[in-house]
Short mmCIF file of C-alpha atoms in Angstrom, two decimals:
data_model
loop_
_atom_site.label_atom_id
_atom_site.label_comp_id
_atom_site.label_asym_id
_atom_site.label_seq_id
_atom_site.Cartn_x
_atom_site.Cartn_y
_atom_site.Cartn_z
CA MET A 1 24.16 -13.71 20.45
CA GLN A 2 23.58 -10.18 18.84
CA ASP A 3 23.72 -7.74 22.04
CA LEU A 4 22.09 -5.17 20.10
CA LYS A 5 18.45 -4.03 20.24
CA ILE A 6 16.64 -3.14 16.79
CA VAL A 7 12.88 -2.12 16.73
CA ILE A 8 11.13 -1.57 14.33
CA LEU A 9 8.64 1.09 14.93
CA ASP A 10 5.23 -0.08 14.54
CA TYR A 11 2.98 3.06 14.01
CA GLY A 12 0.32 0.44 12.44
CA LEU A 13 0.88 1.53 9.16
CA GLY A 14 3.00 -0.04 6.11
CA ASN A 15 4.81 -3.51 5.71
CA LEU A 16 6.95 -3.86 8.82
CA PHE A 17 7.69 -7.85 7.67
CA SER A 18 9.55 -7.02 4.89
CA VAL A 19 12.31 -4.83 6.56
CA GLN A 20 11.89 -7.57 9.65
CA HIS A 21 12.71 -10.35 6.64
CA VAL A 22 16.09 -8.76 5.09
CA CYS A 23 17.72 -8.09 8.77
CA LYS A 24 16.64 -11.40 9.27
CA HIS A 25 18.05 -12.41 5.80
CA LEU A 26 22.09 -10.76 6.88
CA GLY A 27 21.67 -12.49 10.37
CA TYR A 28 20.08 -9.67 12.77
CA GLU A 29 17.21 -10.26 14.98
CA THR A 30 14.59 -7.17 15.23
CA LEU A 31 11.97 -5.92 17.40
CA VAL A 32 8.44 -4.90 15.78
CA SER A 33 7.21 -3.08 18.48
CA HIS A 34 4.47 0.16 19.29
CA ASP A 35 5.42 0.19 23.04
CA ARG A 36 7.71 3.50 24.16
CA LYS A 37 10.17 1.17 26.36
CA ASP A 38 11.06 -0.32 23.56
CA LEU A 39 12.42 2.87 22.17
CA ALA A 40 13.65 4.02 25.37
CA ASP A 41 15.73 1.37 25.37
CA ALA A 42 16.68 0.40 21.93
CA ASP A 43 20.48 0.80 20.50
CA ALA A 44 18.76 1.66 17.13
CA VAL A 45 15.36 2.22 15.40
CA ILE A 46 14.19 1.51 12.00
CA LEU A 47 10.85 3.86 10.72
CA PRO A 48 9.10 1.87 7.97
CA GLY A 49 5.89 3.62 6.11
CA VAL A 50 3.27 2.77 3.35
CA GLY A 51 0.61 4.79 2.84
CA ALA A 52 -0.60 8.37 3.69
CA PHE A 53 1.77 11.06 5.89
CA ARG A 54 -1.04 12.18 7.71
CA ASP A 55 -2.56 9.07 9.01
CA ALA A 56 1.10 8.56 10.02
CA ALA A 57 1.28 11.22 11.98
CA ASP A 58 -1.93 10.71 13.67
CA SER A 59 -1.75 7.25 14.27
CA MET A 60 2.14 8.38 15.65
CA HIS A 61 0.10 10.94 17.83
CA GLU A 62 -2.56 8.70 19.11
CA ARG A 63 0.33 5.88 20.46
CA GLY A 64 2.27 8.72 22.38
CA LEU A 65 5.44 7.67 19.83
CA VAL A 66 6.21 10.95 18.93
CA SER A 67 8.30 12.43 21.49
CA PRO A 68 9.73 9.19 22.71
CA LEU A 69 10.70 8.83 19.12
CA LYS A 70 11.94 12.85 18.80
CA ASP A 71 14.13 11.91 22.64
CA PHE A 72 15.49 8.97 20.64
CA ILE A 73 16.76 10.36 17.76
CA SER A 74 18.38 12.95 19.94
CA SER A 75 19.99 10.83 22.05
CA GLY A 76 22.61 10.33 18.62
CA LYS A 77 22.01 6.61 18.36
CA PRO A 78 21.37 5.01 14.98
CA PHE A 79 18.08 5.98 13.17
CA MET A 80 16.90 4.64 9.74
CA GLY A 81 13.60 5.88 8.19
CA VAL A 82 12.44 3.87 4.67
CA CYS A 83 9.78 5.49 2.57
CA LEU A 84 6.79 7.40 4.76
CA GLY A 85 9.47 6.68 7.46
CA MET A 86 11.83 9.45 5.82
CA GLN A 87 8.88 12.08 5.12
CA LEU A 88 8.04 12.07 8.51
CA LEU A 89 10.78 13.54 9.72
CA PHE A 90 10.44 16.63 7.76
CA SER A 91 8.93 19.87 9.53
CA GLU A 92 5.38 19.72 7.49
CA SER A 93 3.65 18.32 4.14
CA GLU A 94 1.13 19.40 1.85
CA GLU A 95 -0.87 16.05 2.05
CA PHE A 96 -4.43 17.14 3.07
CA GLY A 97 -3.83 20.70 3.48
CA SER A 98 -0.95 21.08 5.59
CA SER A 99 0.04 18.11 8.21
CA GLU A 100 2.47 18.39 10.76
CA GLY A 101 5.58 16.02 10.69
CA LEU A 102 8.66 15.04 13.39
CA ASN A 103 10.29 18.68 12.44
CA ILE A 104 13.81 16.48 12.59
CA ILE A 105 14.49 18.40 9.27
CA GLU A 106 13.79 21.56 8.13
CA GLY A 107 11.58 21.07 4.54
CA SER A 108 8.53 19.91 3.39
CA ILE A 109 6.87 17.45 1.35
CA LYS A 110 5.54 17.95 -1.35
CA LYS A 111 3.07 16.22 -4.18
CA PHE A 112 4.41 15.42 -7.81
CA PRO A 113 2.35 17.77 -10.11
CA SER A 114 0.29 16.01 -13.04
CA VAL A 115 1.96 17.78 -16.02
CA GLY A 116 5.96 18.21 -15.91
CA GLU A 117 7.75 21.51 -17.34
CA ALA A 118 8.15 20.10 -20.81
CA GLY A 119 3.86 18.92 -20.72
CA ASN A 120 4.64 16.08 -20.30
CA LYS A 121 1.81 13.80 -18.20
CA ILE A 122 3.22 12.67 -15.02
CA ARG A 123 1.84 9.40 -13.87
CA VAL A 124 1.11 9.30 -9.97
CA PRO A 125 2.02 7.01 -7.53
CA GLN A 126 5.29 6.98 -9.27
CA ILE A 127 5.90 3.21 -9.23
CA GLY A 128 9.01 1.34 -9.90
CA TRP A 129 12.88 1.62 -10.31
CA ASN A 130 14.47 4.49 -10.59
CA ARG A 131 18.54 5.72 -10.27
CA ILE A 132 19.93 7.22 -7.45
CA LYS A 133 22.75 10.26 -7.85
CA GLU A 134 25.32 11.59 -5.45
CA THR A 135 25.08 15.56 -5.26
CA GLU A 136 27.88 17.82 -5.19
CA LYS A 137 26.56 19.79 -1.91
CA GLY A 138 25.12 16.79 -0.16
CA VAL A 139 26.33 14.26 1.75
CA LYS A 140 29.11 12.07 -0.07
CA TRP A 141 28.25 8.03 0.08
CA LYS A 142 31.52 7.36 0.80
CA ASP A 143 30.40 8.56 4.07
CA SER A 144 27.21 6.93 4.60
CA PRO A 145 25.61 3.65 3.99
CA LEU A 146 25.31 3.91 0.16
CA HIS A 147 29.07 3.68 0.46
CA SER A 148 29.24 0.00 -1.65
CA ILE A 149 26.75 1.47 -3.84
CA GLU A 150 27.52 2.57 -7.67
CA GLU A 151 26.46 5.83 -8.45
CA GLY A 152 23.29 5.58 -11.07
CA SER A 153 21.88 2.31 -9.07
CA TYR A 154 18.02 1.37 -9.43
CA MET A 155 16.45 1.24 -6.19
CA TYR A 156 12.19 1.11 -5.74
CA PHE A 157 10.04 3.73 -5.34
CA VAL A 158 6.45 3.66 -4.78
CA HIS A 159 5.13 7.24 -3.76
CA SER A 160 3.27 10.42 -4.30
CA TYR A 161 5.00 12.75 -2.71
CA TYR A 162 8.55 13.72 -2.26
CA ALA A 163 10.82 15.82 0.06
CA LYS A 164 12.20 18.97 -0.61
CA PRO A 165 14.60 19.56 2.30
CA ALA A 166 15.53 23.60 3.35
CA ASN A 167 19.51 22.95 3.37
CA GLU A 168 20.79 21.09 0.52
CA ALA A 169 23.78 19.89 2.89
CA CYS A 170 21.84 16.57 4.10
CA ILE A 171 20.91 15.28 0.64
CA LEU A 172 22.69 12.28 0.10
CA SER A 173 21.07 11.16 -3.12
CA VAL A 174 18.75 12.15 -6.30
CA THR A 175 16.37 11.03 -8.22
CA GLU A 176 14.85 12.45 -11.59
CA TYR A 177 11.19 11.48 -12.19
CA GLU A 178 9.69 12.94 -15.70
CA GLY A 179 11.50 15.60 -15.55
CA LEU A 180 11.77 16.36 -11.90
CA ASN A 181 14.73 16.21 -9.85
CA TYR A 182 14.18 15.73 -6.31
CA CYS A 183 15.64 14.43 -2.97
CA SER A 184 15.97 10.62 -2.59
CA SER A 185 17.53 9.77 0.33
CA VAL A 186 19.22 12.24 3.40
CA LYS A 187 21.65 11.55 5.90
CA GLN A 188 21.92 13.84 9.24
CA ASP A 189 24.22 13.06 12.01
CA ASN A 190 22.72 9.62 13.32
CA VAL A 191 19.80 9.93 10.76
CA PHE A 192 20.01 7.92 7.57
CA ALA A 193 16.42 7.73 5.81
CA MET A 194 15.58 6.82 2.16
CA GLN A 195 12.23 7.16 0.04
CA PHE A 196 13.10 4.33 -1.93
CA HIS A 197 12.07 0.66 -0.42
CA PRO A 198 15.51 -0.70 -0.18
CA GLU A 199 13.96 -3.80 0.97
CA LYS A 200 12.88 -4.13 -2.03
CA SER A 201 15.09 -3.43 -4.42
CA ALA A 202 16.99 -6.77 -4.51
CA GLU A 203 21.00 -6.90 -4.02
CA HIS A 204 21.49 -3.58 -4.00
CA GLY A 205 18.95 -2.92 -1.37
CA ILE A 206 20.04 -5.92 0.89
CA GLY A 207 23.26 -3.95 0.51
CA ILE A 208 22.33 -0.95 1.80
CA TYR A 209 20.89 -2.98 4.63
CA ARG A 210 24.17 -4.69 5.39
CA ASN A 211 25.96 -1.34 5.32
CA TRP A 212 23.79 0.05 7.84
CA LEU A 213 23.84 -2.91 9.93
CA LYS A 214 27.63 -3.05 10.12
CA GLU A 215 27.78 0.31 10.60
CA ILE A 216 25.39 0.68 14.08
CA SER A 217 27.10 -2.75 15.26
CA THR A 218 31.07 -1.44 14.68
CA ASP A 219 29.70 2.16 16.02
CA ARG A 220 29.49 0.93 19.76
CA MET B 1 13.45 11.81 -19.00
CA THR B 2 12.83 8.91 -16.68
CA ASN B 3 10.21 6.61 -16.59
CA THR B 4 11.75 3.33 -16.27
CA ILE B 5 9.76 0.25 -17.34
CA ARG B 6 8.88 -2.85 -15.39
CA ILE B 7 8.75 -6.13 -16.25
CA ILE B 8 6.66 -8.39 -14.07
CA PRO B 9 6.46 -12.61 -14.57
CA ARG B 10 2.66 -13.46 -13.83
CA LEU B 11 2.54 -16.72 -12.37
CA ASP B 12 -1.24 -18.05 -12.30
CA ILE B 13 -0.94 -20.17 -9.27
CA LYS B 14 -3.45 -23.69 -8.77
CA GLY B 15 -2.59 -25.22 -5.25
CA PRO B 16 0.46 -25.98 -4.97
CA ASN B 17 1.43 -25.76 -8.91
CA LEU B 18 2.47 -22.56 -11.48
CA VAL B 19 -0.56 -23.29 -14.42
CA LYS B 20 -0.28 -21.38 -17.79
CA GLY B 21 -3.64 -21.66 -19.71
CA ILE B 22 -5.41 -19.47 -23.04
CA HIS B 23 -7.36 -17.05 -22.43
CA LEU B 24 -7.63 -17.56 -18.90
CA GLU B 25 -8.71 -21.23 -19.63
CA GLY B 26 -7.72 -24.80 -20.26
CA LEU B 27 -4.79 -24.72 -17.32
CA ARG B 28 -1.84 -26.91 -17.37
CA VAL B 29 0.78 -27.31 -14.93
CA LEU B 30 4.14 -26.10 -15.26
CA GLY B 31 5.67 -26.37 -12.46
CA LYS B 32 6.53 -25.32 -8.51
CA PRO B 33 5.41 -21.48 -8.02
CA GLU B 34 8.65 -20.70 -5.79
CA GLU B 35 11.41 -22.13 -8.17
CA PHE B 36 10.02 -20.27 -11.32
CA ALA B 37 9.77 -17.00 -8.87
CA LYS B 38 13.28 -17.54 -7.65
CA HIS B 39 14.60 -18.06 -11.30
CA TYR B 40 13.14 -14.93 -12.49
CA TYR B 41 14.47 -13.27 -8.97
CA GLU B 42 17.73 -13.51 -10.41
CA GLN B 43 17.21 -13.13 -13.91
CA GLY B 44 16.22 -9.46 -12.57
CA ALA B 45 12.37 -9.22 -12.40
CA ASP B 46 10.97 -5.88 -11.39
CA GLU B 47 8.22 -7.46 -9.52
CA LEU B 48 6.45 -10.40 -9.13
CA MET B 49 2.68 -11.16 -9.83
CA TYR B 50 0.79 -14.38 -8.24
CA MET B 51 -2.84 -14.63 -9.42
CA ASP B 52 -4.71 -17.58 -7.73
CA VAL B 53 -6.99 -18.80 -10.52
CA VAL B 54 -8.94 -21.13 -8.59
CA ALA B 55 -9.70 -18.02 -6.02
CA SER B 56 -11.62 -20.19 -3.73
CA LEU B 57 -12.69 -18.91 -0.08
CA TYR B 58 -11.32 -22.03 1.75
CA GLY B 59 -8.07 -24.23 1.51
CA ARG B 60 -5.60 -21.36 0.77
CA ASN B 61 -3.12 -22.46 2.91
CA SER B 62 -1.02 -23.53 0.06
CA LEU B 63 -1.14 -19.74 -1.08
CA PHE B 64 -0.39 -18.10 2.10
CA ASP B 65 2.87 -20.67 2.31
CA ILE B 66 4.07 -19.78 -1.44
CA ILE B 67 3.13 -16.16 -0.44
CA SER B 68 5.62 -16.45 2.64
CA ARG B 69 8.23 -18.61 1.31
CA THR B 70 8.65 -15.87 -1.33
CA ALA B 71 8.87 -12.64 0.85
CA LYS B 72 11.37 -13.83 3.07
CA GLU B 73 13.62 -15.15 0.06
CA LEU B 74 12.98 -12.65 -2.37
CA PHE B 75 13.51 -8.92 -1.91
CA ILE B 76 11.78 -7.39 -4.69
CA PRO B 77 7.84 -6.18 -4.77
CA LEU B 78 5.27 -9.07 -4.65
CA THR B 79 1.48 -8.26 -5.77
CA VAL B 80 -1.40 -11.06 -5.14
CA GLY B 81 -4.94 -11.51 -6.24
CA GLY B 82 -7.60 -13.85 -6.77
CA GLY B 83 -10.57 -14.25 -4.90
CA LEU B 84 -9.84 -11.94 -2.48
CA ARG B 85 -13.19 -10.60 -1.21
CA THR B 86 -13.16 -8.45 1.51
CA ILE B 87 -10.66 -5.97 3.89
CA ASP B 88 -9.85 -9.27 5.48
CA ASP B 89 -8.74 -11.34 2.92
CA ILE B 90 -6.34 -8.18 2.21
CA LYS B 91 -5.07 -8.25 5.25
CA ASN B 92 -4.69 -11.54 5.66
CA VAL B 93 -2.78 -11.34 2.23
CA LEU B 94 -0.55 -8.60 3.22
CA ARG B 95 0.45 -10.30 6.45
CA ALA B 96 1.63 -13.22 4.69
CA GLY B 97 3.69 -10.89 2.84
CA ALA B 98 2.52 -9.98 -0.25
CA ASP B 99 3.13 -6.03 -1.02
CA LYS B 100 -0.14 -5.43 -3.09
CA VAL B 101 -2.79 -6.60 -3.87
CA SER B 102 -5.11 -7.09 -7.08
CA LEU B 103 -9.09 -6.75 -6.76
CA ASN B 104 -11.41 -7.43 -9.47
CA THR B 105 -14.56 -9.49 -9.13
CA ALA B 106 -15.16 -7.53 -5.52
CA ALA B 107 -13.96 -4.17 -6.89
CA ILE B 108 -17.15 -4.93 -9.23
CA LYS B 109 -19.15 -5.73 -7.00
CA ASP B 110 -18.88 -3.52 -5.05
CA PRO B 111 -16.65 -0.20 -6.00
CA GLN B 112 -16.22 1.17 -2.30
CA ILE B 113 -14.05 -1.82 -1.71
CA ILE B 114 -11.17 0.20 -3.81
CA ARG B 115 -12.14 2.98 -1.59
CA GLN B 116 -12.10 1.44 2.03
CA ALA B 117 -8.92 -0.79 1.40
CA SER B 118 -6.94 2.02 -0.11
CA LEU B 119 -7.69 4.06 2.59
CA LYS B 120 -6.49 1.44 5.06
CA PHE B 121 -3.58 0.08 3.27
CA GLY B 122 -2.52 2.73 1.43
CA CYS B 123 -3.55 3.55 -2.47
CA SER B 124 -0.44 2.17 -3.49
CA THR B 125 -0.55 -1.22 -2.17
CA ILE B 126 -4.29 -1.43 -3.97
CA VAL B 127 -4.04 -2.45 -7.87
CA VAL B 128 -6.78 -3.25 -9.60
CA THR B 129 -7.46 -5.64 -12.26
CA ILE B 130 -9.50 -5.09 -15.47
CA GLU B 131 -10.53 -8.47 -17.83
CA VAL B 132 -11.77 -7.05 -21.23
CA ILE B 133 -13.22 -8.79 -23.71
CA ARG B 134 -13.12 -6.79 -26.99
CA GLN B 135 -17.28 -6.74 -28.13
CA SER B 136 -17.99 -7.31 -31.94
CA ASP B 137 -19.18 -3.63 -32.12
CA GLY B 138 -15.82 -2.44 -30.60
CA SER B 139 -16.09 -1.37 -27.26
CA TYR B 140 -14.47 -2.99 -24.37
CA LEU B 141 -16.59 -4.73 -21.29
CA ALA B 142 -14.95 -5.87 -18.18
CA PHE B 143 -15.14 -9.58 -17.29
CA THR B 144 -14.84 -11.26 -14.12
CA ASP B 145 -13.86 -14.99 -13.15
CA ASN B 146 -11.24 -15.27 -15.28
CA GLY B 147 -13.32 -14.07 -17.96
CA ARG B 148 -16.62 -16.17 -17.64
CA GLU B 149 -18.87 -13.42 -16.51
CA ASP B 150 -19.94 -10.64 -18.25
CA THR B 151 -20.73 -7.80 -16.04
CA GLY B 152 -22.14 -5.16 -18.52
CA VAL B 153 -19.00 -2.15 -16.88
CA GLU B 154 -17.72 -0.93 -20.05
CA ALA B 155 -14.05 -1.23 -19.14
CA ILE B 156 -12.84 2.49 -20.03
CA SER B 157 -15.29 4.59 -17.47
CA TRP B 158 -14.53 1.64 -15.35
CA ALA B 159 -10.58 2.72 -15.17
CA ARG B 160 -11.60 5.75 -14.43
CA GLN B 161 -13.69 5.05 -11.71
CA ALA B 162 -11.61 2.62 -10.16
CA GLU B 163 -8.20 5.33 -10.01
CA GLU B 164 -10.87 8.22 -8.29
CA LEU B 165 -11.54 5.49 -5.82
CA GLY B 166 -7.94 5.17 -5.03
CA ALA B 167 -6.61 2.97 -7.13
CA GLY B 168 -2.87 2.75 -7.08
CA GLU B 169 -2.35 1.00 -10.17
CA ILE B 170 -4.42 -0.96 -13.16
CA VAL B 171 -3.36 -4.24 -14.31
CA LEU B 172 -4.78 -4.49 -17.90
CA THR B 173 -5.60 -7.98 -18.93
CA SER B 174 -7.03 -8.57 -22.42
CA VAL B 175 -8.43 -12.12 -22.37
CA ASP B 176 -9.04 -12.06 -25.72
CA ARG B 177 -5.19 -12.25 -26.28
CA GLU B 178 -4.23 -13.79 -22.89
CA GLY B 179 -1.80 -16.95 -23.41
CA THR B 180 -1.77 -16.52 -27.16
CA GLY B 181 1.31 -14.93 -28.21
CA THR B 182 -0.41 -12.46 -30.64
CA GLY B 183 0.43 -9.74 -29.60
CA PHE B 184 -0.76 -7.11 -26.94
CA ASP B 185 -4.56 -4.98 -27.94
CA ILE B 186 -2.44 -1.95 -28.10
CA GLU B 187 -5.90 -0.04 -28.87
CA LEU B 188 -7.19 -0.92 -25.81
CA ILE B 189 -4.12 0.06 -23.47
CA LYS B 190 -3.80 3.21 -25.25
CA LYS B 191 -7.40 3.97 -24.02
CA ILE B 192 -6.86 3.17 -20.70
CA THR B 193 -3.49 4.93 -20.33
CA ASP B 194 -5.04 7.79 -22.04
CA ALA B 195 -8.09 7.37 -19.46
CA VAL B 196 -6.01 7.41 -16.15
CA SER B 197 -2.85 8.72 -14.64
CA VAL B 198 -1.78 5.88 -12.46
CA PRO B 199 0.69 3.71 -14.04
CA VAL B 200 -0.92 0.57 -16.42
CA ILE B 201 0.56 -2.42 -16.10
CA ALA B 202 -1.10 -4.01 -19.42
CA HIS B 203 -1.44 -8.30 -19.94
CA GLY B 204 -2.63 -10.53 -21.96
CA GLY B 205 -0.69 -11.16 -25.80
CA ALA B 206 3.03 -11.33 -25.06
CA GLY B 207 4.65 -13.57 -27.58
CA LYS B 208 7.65 -11.95 -28.49
CA PRO B 209 10.12 -8.97 -27.08
CA GLY B 210 8.69 -6.64 -30.26
CA HIS B 211 4.70 -6.85 -29.01
CA ILE B 212 6.30 -5.99 -25.41
CA ALA B 213 8.01 -2.53 -26.75
CA SER B 214 4.56 -2.02 -28.38
CA ALA B 215 2.50 -1.72 -25.04
CA ILE B 216 5.04 0.54 -24.15
CA LYS B 217 5.93 3.11 -26.87
CA ASP B 218 2.02 2.86 -28.97
CA GLY B 219 0.00 1.66 -25.53
CA GLY B 220 1.68 3.70 -22.95
CA ALA B 221 1.86 1.20 -20.32
CA SER B 222 4.43 1.59 -17.44
CA ALA B 223 4.68 -1.93 -17.02
CA VAL B 224 4.13 -5.36 -18.48
CA ALA B 225 2.91 -8.42 -17.50
CA VAL B 226 4.46 -11.47 -19.08
CA ALA B 227 3.59 -15.52 -18.33
CA SER B 228 3.93 -17.75 -21.26
CA THR B 229 7.29 -16.13 -23.24
CA LEU B 230 9.04 -16.44 -19.38
CA HIS B 231 7.20 -19.59 -18.35
CA TYR B 232 7.84 -22.09 -21.70
CA GLY B 233 11.23 -20.32 -21.76
CA TYR B 234 11.99 -21.46 -18.39
CA ALA B 235 9.95 -24.97 -18.29
CA ALA B 236 11.86 -26.17 -21.35
CA THR B 237 15.28 -26.10 -19.50
CA ARG B 238 13.60 -28.22 -16.40
CA THR B 239 12.19 -31.72 -16.75
CA ALA B 240 8.25 -32.70 -15.94
CA GLY B 241 9.68 -35.55 -13.87
CA ASN B 242 8.93 -34.23 -10.37
CA GLN B 243 5.24 -32.87 -11.45
CA THR B 244 2.65 -35.54 -10.49
CA GLU B 245 -0.61 -33.99 -9.99
CA GLY B 246 -3.19 -32.07 -12.51
CA ASN B 247 -2.76 -31.58 -15.74
CA THR B 248 0.43 -32.54 -17.00
CA GLU B 249 0.09 -33.65 -20.39
CA PHE B 250 1.40 -30.78 -21.74
CA LEU B 251 5.04 -30.90 -19.93
CA LYS B 252 5.26 -34.69 -20.59
CA SER B 253 4.98 -33.89 -24.27
CA GLY B 254 7.82 -31.47 -25.20
CA ARG B 255 5.66 -29.28 -27.34
CA THR B 256 6.10 -25.82 -27.39
CA PHE B 257 3.61 -22.64 -28.60
CA SER B 258 4.56 -21.88 -32.38
CA LYS B 259 3.19 -17.98 -31.77
CA ILE B 260 5.10 -17.83 -28.31
CA GLU B 261 9.14 -17.22 -28.56
CA PRO B 262 10.74 -18.47 -25.19
CA HIS B 263 12.32 -15.63 -23.62
CA SER B 264 14.54 -14.67 -20.49
CA ILE B 265 13.83 -11.39 -18.62
CA ARG B 266 17.46 -10.69 -19.77
CA GLU B 267 16.47 -11.31 -23.22
CA ILE B 268 13.45 -8.87 -23.09
CA LYS B 269 14.97 -6.28 -21.30
CA GLU B 270 18.22 -6.03 -23.82
CA TYR B 271 15.71 -5.69 -26.24
CA LEU B 272 14.19 -3.07 -24.97
CA VAL B 273 17.38 -1.21 -23.85
CA ASN B 274 18.05 -1.28 -27.66
CA ASN B 275 14.90 0.08 -28.66
CA GLU B 276 15.46 2.82 -26.22
CA ILE B 277 12.89 2.18 -23.72
CA ASP B 278 14.35 2.58 -20.34
CA THR B 279 14.32 -0.30 -17.76
CA ARG B 280 16.32 -2.10 -15.00
CA ILE B 281 19.23 -4.59 -16.22
CA ALA B 282 20.49 -6.45 -13.29
CA ASP B 283 24.21 -5.93 -12.99
CA TYR B 284 24.41 -8.64 -9.91
CA THR B 285 24.54 -12.40 -10.57
CA PHE B 286 23.63 -15.58 -8.72
#
C-alpha cells in the first residue's frame, strides 16, 4: 500500500478523471476531493482545470478552498498545477476584466492577441501540440520533473490565455505560438505547474507524471 | 511561426463496432473501435474522434464502455459526438472520459446550447460539427442526421454564429466528399477558415496525403480528421474472422477502394513534414 496521500482538488471545473487515470496507470492511488480536511492532511496536491479563470477563482472562493490551498502550498509540500491550475497561481488575470488569483507566483494572465506581430491571424484558443523549450535564465530541467524530457518535445495545449511571470527565474519552459513566446511551465520551490496537459500528451506527458510522482515519493 | 497541424483519426461507431460509409451512408463494419484507436495512438495520432452514428438516445451503454476504456488506456484527447441533445448528455459523455464533445443537430435546433455548454464546461470542450452539402448554385447548406436533413441554414454564417456563441473549434464535414477519397472541398474549407478565428478541423475527402496537405496549405485547416485512408490501411492487416455482427460483407470480400490509398498516420505525417507542414511525429515506439 502506498502511504502517500495525493489529493486532486475538485473545485467543480475540469477533467479530474484524466489526471486520476494517469496516476493510476503509473500505480498511484489519488483522492478526488473538495474537502478542506483532505487538503489539510494531504502529502501532495494536484490542481487541474479546464475553462475560465474567473469561474475557477469564484468557485474556489465559494467552496472555501483558497486559504486552505495557500496554507498547503506554504507548508512546502509538493504541489502540481495543470492548465488553469497553473494560471490560478498567478496574481491576476485580464480575463473578463481583472480577476484575482492565488498570488503564489507574481505575474499576470494575458489573452492571446488575435493578430500577431507579423500581421498574421492567430487562432484562439490554441488547441494542439506544441514544443517546450528550456530558457537561459529560468529553472534547469535537470532539477525538475522534466529531467527525462528532451528539449523541443511536443506537449498538448488547450488555452486562450497565457501566463507572464514577473520574475523570469521561475520559468521552467517556454513555447512559441504564432510568433509569440510565452511561459509554458513554472517551478518555484515546491510548486510545479504546466500550461499544457501532460495527461493528454501521450508518452512524454506520462513521463512527466512519472518523474513527479517518483520525486514526491522519495523526498519524504 | 509555429502552428502545429493535428491529424485526428475519426472513428464512426455503431453499437460495439467501428463502421465506415460513403457520404455518411451505407455503413460497413470494419472492426472494434478500441483496437483501431490503440493502434492509432501508438502510431502518433494527435487526438481521437468518436462519432456515434446511430445516435439513439437509448442503448448507449456500449458507447460509454468504449469511451471509458479509451480514456483509461490512451493518453491523448478524445472528442465524442453523435446524438448529444442536452447539457446532461454532454456531462455524461465527459464523465465517461471524453475531453471534448461535438454538437450538430442539437446546436442547429437550439443554438443557445452552445453558449450554455461552453459556459458550463469551458469553450475548448465544445466542438461544433457542421455537415455541409454544396448546392447547385454554389452555396453551402448545413445538414443534420448524417447529411439527411436539410436545415436551410447557410454554412458560413452558421460557423460564425457558432463561434460567437462559444464553440472552441469547428469540425467541417463535406458530405459530398465524405468517404469518396476524391479530395477535400478546398473552397468550402477556405471560406470557413477565413470566416472564423477558432481552429477548423477539415473532414471528408482524404484519399491520399496530398489531399491532406492541400486542406492545410490551401484551405487553412488547423487539423484534419481522417477515416477511410487510415481504417482501410489498418483493416487490411487484420482478418475479418472475429466479426459477426452487422454488414461484414465488405471485410470478407477483401476489396479496397481504388480512390483511397491506405496510409498509416506516420506515413501521412512524414509526407506533411516533407512538404513543410509542421506536425508532431511520435518519437516513441511500443
